[in-house]
Amino acid sequence: FLAEASAILASSLDYEVTLQRVAQLAVPRVADWCTVQVVENGALSRVAVAHIDPAMVKLAQDYLARYPEKPREDRGLGRVLRTGEPEFVPAITEELLSAGIPDPEQRGMLQRLGLTASIVVPLKSRGKVLGAIRLLASGERRFREDDVRLGQDLARRAAAAIENAQLHRAVLEQENRFRLAHAAARMGAWSWDIVNGRMTWSDEFRELHGLTHNAASTEGAGPGLIYPDDRERVL
């Protein structure tokens, strides 16, 4: 299971899509219901949900839309996000639901899902909590400590994939800002790999020199574009 999940997580930098595939992989092999939530810009967003019964996915989504989770620091998702430690509830009883959810309508919707146990594991990478995976059991399924450890292993792999994707996205955004700044200031950029003899010109650099966009960036042509009085100093 972990090998297959790792392959999925490594298959794309679009982590929203890969996390949905991981949630679908976890159901029903590990849990009957799986949700993945990620913290971005200080806000918690749900990026994946899967249920063992496809017909129940709509009910699960309706429940989450109608009753968005409000994390509490002392228990549940809020405590996991705050401490970076997993939470394991081996038995979800009627007493537990009544104590935690006073609204009878909300409690009734949750009871229709038939939940029996819960595991919440943090998506943690290099000491930073990026979100959480929630695994839920229903019907005859019961969770054990082994399932908690499996959930933690899955979460560690998912957290690494999320962090890589977020870093990649940040680099692309930075490159776009850099490109816009150059275009606005009418500046060009070039880089020269001296060891391998490769030169790269930006589109703005080509435009400033009156070159076509498909003009080759070559080491030999590069010095010819330098102002003659500066050429020797640059080289």
C-alpha atoms as a printed R data frame, in Angstrom:
    type eleno elety resid chain resno       x      y       z
1   ATOM     1    CA   PHE     A     1   0.000  0.000   0.000
2   ATOM     2    CA   LEU     A     2   2.741  2.470   0.962
3   ATOM     3    CA   ALA     A     3   4.741  1.641  -2.164
4   ATOM     4    CA   GLU     A     4   1.703  2.295  -4.346
5   ATOM     5    CA   ALA     A     5   0.897  5.517  -2.482
6   ATOM     6    CA   SER     A     6   4.499  6.701  -2.861
7   ATOM     7    CA   ALA     A     7   4.365  6.073  -6.612
8   ATOM     8    CA   ILE     A     8   1.158  8.112  -6.875
9   ATOM     9    CA   LEU     A     9   2.604 10.960  -4.814
10  ATOM    10    CA   ALA     A    10   5.727 11.072  -6.991
11  ATOM    11    CA   SER     A    11   3.759 11.053 -10.238
12  ATOM    12    CA   SER     A    12   2.773 14.732 -10.313
13  ATOM    13    CA   LEU     A    13   3.454 18.136  -8.767
14  ATOM    14    CA   ASP     A    14  -0.296 18.825  -8.731
15  ATOM    15    CA   TYR     A    15  -0.742 17.668  -5.157
16  ATOM    16    CA   GLU     A    16  -4.497 18.328  -5.066
17  ATOM    17    CA   VAL     A    17  -4.972 15.638  -7.724
18  ATOM    18    CA   THR     A    18  -2.457 13.204  -6.225
19  ATOM    19    CA   LEU     A    19  -3.897 13.552  -2.704
20  ATOM    20    CA   GLN     A    20  -7.359 12.739  -4.058
21  ATOM    21    CA   ARG     A    21  -5.894  9.611  -5.668
22  ATOM    22    CA   VAL     A    22  -4.185  8.689  -2.382
23  ATOM    23    CA   ALA     A    23  -7.477  9.167  -0.500
24  ATOM    24    CA   GLN     A    24  -9.193  6.859  -2.990
25  ATOM    25    CA   LEU     A    25  -6.360  4.354  -2.564
26  ATOM    26    CA   ALA     A    26  -6.744  4.446   1.231
27  ATOM    27    CA   VAL     A    27 -10.438  3.588   0.856
28  ATOM    28    CA   PRO     A    28 -11.238  0.757   1.427
29  ATOM    29    CA   ARG     A    29  -7.771 -0.737   1.977
30  ATOM    30    CA   VAL     A    30  -7.068  1.245   5.139
31  ATOM    31    CA   ALA     A    31 -10.290  3.082   6.044
32  ATOM    32    CA   ASP     A    32 -13.924  3.526   5.023
33  ATOM    33    CA   TRP     A    33 -13.673  7.289   4.791
34  ATOM    34    CA   CYS     A    34 -10.599  9.472   4.185
35  ATOM    35    CA   THR     A    35 -10.251 13.246   4.074
36  ATOM    36    CA   VAL     A    36  -7.120 15.309   3.514
37  ATOM    37    CA   GLN     A    37  -6.852 18.930   4.628
38  ATOM    38    CA   VAL     A    38  -3.946 21.277   3.946
39  ATOM    39    CA   VAL     A    39  -2.996 24.626   5.491
40  ATOM    40    CA   GLU     A    40  -2.251 27.292   2.886
41  ATOM    41    CA   ASN     A    41  -1.657 30.958   3.677
42  ATOM    42    CA   GLY     A    42  -2.814 30.353   7.233
43  ATOM    43    CA   ALA     A    43  -6.182 28.882   6.176
44  ATOM    44    CA   LEU     A    44  -7.291 25.252   6.298
45  ATOM    45    CA   SER     A    45  -8.774 23.818   3.108
46  ATOM    46    CA   ARG     A    46 -10.061 20.323   2.303
47  ATOM    47    CA   VAL     A    47  -8.377 19.003  -0.824
48  ATOM    48    CA   ALA     A    48  -9.573 15.376  -0.903
49  ATOM    49    CA   VAL     A    49 -12.435 13.206   0.306
50  ATOM    50    CA   ALA     A    50 -13.218  9.555  -0.427
51  ATOM    51    CA   HIS     A    51 -15.789  7.107   0.980
52  ATOM    52    CA   ILE     A    52 -16.139  3.344   0.639
53  ATOM    53    CA   ASP     A    53 -19.664  3.812  -0.750
54  ATOM    54    CA   PRO     A    54 -19.660  6.238  -3.730
55  ATOM    55    CA   ALA     A    55 -23.254  7.144  -2.903
56  ATOM    56    CA   MET     A    56 -22.101  8.327   0.528
57  ATOM    57    CA   VAL     A    57 -19.511 10.722  -0.898
58  ATOM    58    CA   LYS     A    58 -22.295 13.216  -1.671
59  ATOM    59    CA   LEU     A    59 -23.579 12.950   1.919
60  ATOM    60    CA   ALA     A    60 -20.031 13.379   3.246
61  ATOM    61    CA   GLN     A    61 -19.464 16.443   1.038
62  ATOM    62    CA   ASP     A    62 -22.849 17.904   2.038
63  ATOM    63    CA   TYR     A    63 -21.989 17.395   5.700
64  ATOM    64    CA   LEU     A    64 -18.581 19.052   5.335
65  ATOM    65    CA   ALA     A    65 -20.097 21.949   3.356
66  ATOM    66    CA   ARG     A    66 -22.936 22.454   5.827
67  ATOM    67    CA   TYR     A    67 -20.845 21.979   8.937
68  ATOM    68    CA   PRO     A    68 -17.299 23.162   8.123
69  ATOM    69    CA   GLU     A    69 -14.903 21.996  10.773
70  ATOM    70    CA   LYS     A    70 -13.885 24.541  13.370
71  ATOM    71    CA   PRO     A    71 -10.624 23.187  14.782
72  ATOM    72    CA   ARG     A    72 -10.305 23.238  18.571
73  ATOM    73    CA   GLU     A    73  -6.912 23.348  20.203
74  ATOM    74    CA   ASP     A    74  -7.765 20.738  22.834
75  ATOM    75    CA   ARG     A    75  -8.940 17.900  20.584
76  ATOM    76    CA   GLY     A    76  -9.397 16.561  17.087
77  ATOM    77    CA   LEU     A    77  -7.958 18.240  14.043
78  ATOM    78    CA   GLY     A    78  -7.018 21.416  15.914
79  ATOM    79    CA   ARG     A    79  -4.918 19.547  18.468
80  ATOM    80    CA   VAL     A    80  -3.188 17.504  15.752
81  ATOM    81    CA   LEU     A    81  -2.328 20.674  13.798
82  ATOM    82    CA   ARG     A    82  -1.088 22.405  16.965
83  ATOM    83    CA   THR     A    83   0.986 19.565  18.406
84  ATOM    84    CA   GLY     A    84   1.980 17.618  15.296
85  ATOM    85    CA   GLU     A    85   0.942 14.414  17.086
86  ATOM    86    CA   PRO     A    86  -1.692 11.903  15.894
87  ATOM    87    CA   GLU     A    87  -5.063 11.418  17.586
88  ATOM    88    CA   PHE     A    88  -6.600  7.949  17.813
89  ATOM    89    CA   VAL     A    89 -10.229  7.393  18.856
90  ATOM    90    CA   PRO     A    90 -10.697  3.588  18.848
91  ATOM    91    CA   ALA     A    91 -14.465  3.769  19.406
92  ATOM    92    CA   ILE     A    92 -16.887  6.528  18.393
93  ATOM    93    CA   THR     A    93 -19.822  5.987  20.763
94  ATOM    94    CA   GLU     A    94 -23.223  7.651  20.993
95  ATOM    95    CA   GLU     A    95 -22.077  9.260  24.233
96  ATOM    96    CA   LEU     A    96 -19.007 10.679  22.503
97  ATOM    97    CA   LEU     A    97 -21.098 12.107  19.647
98  ATOM    98    CA   SER     A    98 -23.644 13.620  22.031
99  ATOM    99    CA   ALA     A    99 -20.928 15.253  24.111
100 ATOM   100    CA   GLY     A   100 -19.053 16.610  21.106
101 ATOM   101    CA   ILE     A   101 -21.983 17.607  18.851
102 ATOM   102    CA   PRO     A   102 -24.919 19.182  20.707
103 ATOM   103    CA   ASP     A   103 -26.826 20.032  17.480
104 ATOM   104    CA   PRO     A   104 -29.193 17.065  16.905
105 ATOM   105    CA   GLU     A   105 -29.473 17.712  13.145
106 ATOM   106    CA   GLN     A   106 -25.701 17.734  12.700
107 ATOM   107    CA   ARG     A   107 -25.372 14.676  14.908
108 ATOM   108    CA   GLY     A   108 -28.031 12.892  12.855
109 ATOM   109    CA   MET     A   109 -26.174 13.507   9.589
110 ATOM   110    CA   LEU     A   110 -22.983 12.174  11.163
111 ATOM   111    CA   GLN     A   111 -24.780  9.106  12.522
112 ATOM   112    CA   ARG     A   112 -25.960  8.251   8.987
113 ATOM   113    CA   LEU     A   113 -22.291  7.762   8.078
114 ATOM   114    CA   GLY     A   114 -22.092  5.024  10.739
115 ATOM   115    CA   LEU     A   115 -18.653  6.002  12.027
116 ATOM   116    CA   THR     A   116 -17.027  3.645  14.524
117 ATOM   117    CA   ALA     A   117 -13.408  4.884  14.917
118 ATOM   118    CA   SER     A   118 -11.136  7.750  13.908
119 ATOM   119    CA   ILE     A   119  -7.457  8.389  13.248
120 ATOM   120    CA   VAL     A   120  -6.096 11.872  12.523
121 ATOM   121    CA   VAL     A   121  -2.426 12.059  11.534
122 ATOM   122    CA   PRO     A   122  -0.444 15.237  10.829
123 ATOM   123    CA   LEU     A   123   1.074 16.022   7.449
124 ATOM   124    CA   LYS     A   124   4.436 17.002   8.879
125 ATOM   125    CA   SER     A   125   7.649 17.785   7.029
126 ATOM   126    CA   ARG     A   126  10.870 19.104   8.587
127 ATOM   127    CA   GLY     A   127   9.069 20.010  11.781
128 ATOM   128    CA   LYS     A   128   6.305 21.985  10.040
129 ATOM   129    CA   VAL     A   129   2.690 20.786  10.079
130 ATOM   130    CA   LEU     A   130   1.196 21.249   6.590
131 ATOM   131    CA   GLY     A   131  -2.214 19.711   7.281
132 ATOM   132    CA   ALA     A   132  -3.736 16.388   8.306
133 ATOM   133    CA   ILE     A   133  -5.166 13.119   7.023
134 ATOM   134    CA   ARG     A   134  -8.272 11.784   8.723
135 ATOM   135    CA   LEU     A   135  -9.060  8.066   8.449
136 ATOM   136    CA   LEU     A   136 -12.504  6.931   9.582
137 ATOM   137    CA   ALA     A   137 -13.936  3.463  10.115
138 ATOM   138    CA   SER     A   138 -17.578  2.441   9.805
139 ATOM   139    CA   GLY     A   139 -19.621 -0.741  10.087
140 ATOM   140    CA   GLU     A   140 -17.571 -3.743  11.175
141 ATOM   141    CA   ARG     A   141 -14.137 -2.188  10.675
142 ATOM   142    CA   ARG     A   142 -12.050 -1.400  13.741
143 ATOM   143    CA   PHE     A   143  -8.719  0.386  13.985
144 ATOM   144    CA   ARG     A   144  -5.640 -0.783  15.882
145 ATOM   145    CA   GLU     A   145  -2.340  0.853  16.764
146 ATOM   146    CA   ASP     A   146  -0.849 -0.659  13.593
147 ATOM   147    CA   ASP     A   147  -3.325  1.412  11.585
148 ATOM   148    CA   VAL     A   148  -2.134  4.558  13.333
149 ATOM   149    CA   ARG     A   149   1.469  3.798  12.371
150 ATOM   150    CA   LEU     A   150   0.415  3.074   8.795
151 ATOM   151    CA   GLY     A   151  -1.443  6.400   8.699
152 ATOM   152    CA   GLN     A   152   1.658  8.195   9.974
153 ATOM   153    CA   ASP     A   153   3.829  6.555   7.302
154 ATOM   154    CA   LEU     A   154   1.348  7.608   4.626
155 ATOM   155    CA   ALA     A   155   1.195 11.148   6.019
156 ATOM   156    CA   ARG     A   156   4.988 11.507   6.006
157 ATOM   157    CA   ARG     A   157   5.129 10.572   2.327
158 ATOM   158    CA   ALA     A   158   2.218 12.866   1.487
159 ATOM   159    CA   ALA     A   159   3.763 15.783   3.416
160 ATOM   160    CA   ALA     A   160   7.010 15.486   1.448
161 ATOM   161    CA   ALA     A   161   5.041 15.524  -1.813
162 ATOM   162    CA   ILE     A   162   3.022 18.558  -0.694
163 ATOM   163    CA   GLU     A   163   6.140 20.479   0.316
164 ATOM   164    CA   ASN     A   164   7.858 19.700  -2.999
165 ATOM   165    CA   ALA     A   165   4.782 20.825  -4.913
166 ATOM   166    CA   GLN     A   166   4.459 24.028  -2.879
167 ATOM   167    CA   LEU     A   167   8.151 24.837  -3.387
168 ATOM   168    CA   HIS     A   168   7.807 24.192  -7.123
169 ATOM   169    CA   ARG     A   169   4.733 26.437  -7.260
170 ATOM   170    CA   ALA     A   170   6.581 29.183  -5.356
171 ATOM   171    CA   VAL     A   171   9.511 28.993  -7.803
172 ATOM   172    CA   LEU     A   172   7.155 29.310 -10.774
173 ATOM   173    CA   GLU     A   173   5.409 32.290  -9.171
174 ATOM   174    CA   GLN     A   174   8.774 33.910  -8.479
175 ATOM   175    CA   GLU     A   175   9.856 33.343 -12.081
176 ATOM   176    CA   ASN     A   176   6.608 34.898 -13.331
177 ATOM   177    CA   ARG     A   177   7.099 37.967 -11.116
178 ATOM   178    CA   PHE     A   178  10.709 38.218 -12.296
179 ATOM   179    CA   ARG     A   179   9.580 38.012 -15.938
180 ATOM   180    CA   LEU     A   180   6.893 40.667 -15.428
181 ATOM   181    CA   ALA     A   181   9.372 42.978 -13.700
182 ATOM   182    CA   HIS     A   182  11.815 42.620 -16.581
183 ATOM   183    CA   ALA     A   183   9.101 43.290 -19.138
184 ATOM   184    CA   ALA     A   184   7.897 46.390 -17.275
185 ATOM   185    CA   ALA     A   185  11.446 47.765 -16.878
186 ATOM   186    CA   ARG     A   186  12.461 46.759 -20.432
187 ATOM   187    CA   MET     A   187  15.356 44.715 -19.123
188 ATOM   188    CA   GLY     A   188  16.776 41.491 -20.471
189 ATOM   189    CA   ALA     A   189  18.649 38.685 -18.752
190 ATOM   190    CA   TRP     A   190  21.267 36.187 -19.856
191 ATOM   191    CA   SER     A   191  23.131 33.412 -18.140
192 ATOM   192    CA   TRP     A   192  26.407 31.806 -19.158
193 ATOM   193    CA   ASP     A   193  27.399 28.309 -18.071
194 ATOM   194    CA   ILE     A   194  31.157 28.732 -18.487
195 ATOM   195    CA   VAL     A   195  31.999 25.104 -17.645
196 ATOM   196    CA   ASN     A   196  29.663 23.622 -20.266
197 ATOM   197    CA   GLY     A   197  29.839 26.540 -22.697
198 ATOM   198    CA   ARG     A   198  26.072 27.116 -22.739
199 ATOM   199    CA   MET     A   199  24.414 30.527 -22.893
200 ATOM   200    CA   THR     A   200  20.742 31.312 -22.302
201 ATOM   201    CA   TRP     A   201  18.963 34.532 -23.289
202 ATOM   202    CA   SER     A   202  15.561 35.710 -22.111
203 ATOM   203    CA   ASP     A   203  12.925 36.781 -24.646
204 ATOM   204    CA   GLU     A   204  13.335 40.388 -23.452
205 ATOM   205    CA   PHE     A   205  17.089 40.150 -24.097
206 ATOM   206    CA   ARG     A   206  16.417 39.019 -27.665
207 ATOM   207    CA   GLU     A   207  13.911 41.829 -28.236
208 ATOM   208    CA   LEU     A   208  16.304 44.486 -26.951
209 ATOM   209    CA   HIS     A   209  18.925 43.275 -29.431
210 ATOM   210    CA   GLY     A   210  16.471 42.959 -32.304
211 ATOM   211    CA   LEU     A   211  16.784 39.176 -32.416
212 ATOM   212    CA   THR     A   212  14.013 36.720 -33.228
213 ATOM   213    CA   HIS     A   213  12.555 34.645 -30.408
214 ATOM   214    CA   ASN     A   214  13.981 31.469 -31.908
215 ATOM   215    CA   ALA     A   215  17.476 32.920 -32.302
216 ATOM   216    CA   ALA     A   216  19.993 30.465 -30.856
217 ATOM   217    CA   SER     A   217  21.610 31.338 -27.544
218 ATOM   218    CA   THR     A   218  25.233 30.509 -28.311
219 ATOM   219    CA   GLU     A   219  28.497 31.141 -26.549
220 ATOM   220    CA   GLY     A   220  30.079 32.354 -29.786
221 ATOM   221    CA   ALA     A   221  27.342 34.883 -30.584
222 ATOM   222    CA   GLY     A   222  27.055 36.182 -27.028
223 ATOM   223    CA   PRO     A   223  30.210 38.352 -26.893
224 ATOM   224    CA   GLY     A   224  29.201 39.999 -30.159
225 ATOM   225    CA   LEU     A   225  26.187 41.499 -28.411
226 ATOM   226    CA   ILE     A   226  28.294 43.186 -25.710
227 ATOM   227    CA   TYR     A   227  29.046 46.872 -26.216
228 ATOM   228    CA   PRO     A   228  32.561 46.951 -27.769
229 ATOM   229    CA   ASP     A   229  34.096 49.151 -25.054
230 ATOM   230    CA   ASP     A   230  32.862 46.732 -22.370
231 ATOM   231    CA   ARG     A   231  33.564 43.458 -24.149
232 ATOM   232    CA   GLU     A   232  37.076 42.801 -22.885
233 ATOM   233    CA   ARG     A   233  36.145 43.633 -19.288
234 ATOM   234    CA   VAL     A   234  33.083 41.346 -19.407
235 ATOM   235    CA   LEU     A   235  35.018 38.445 -20.923
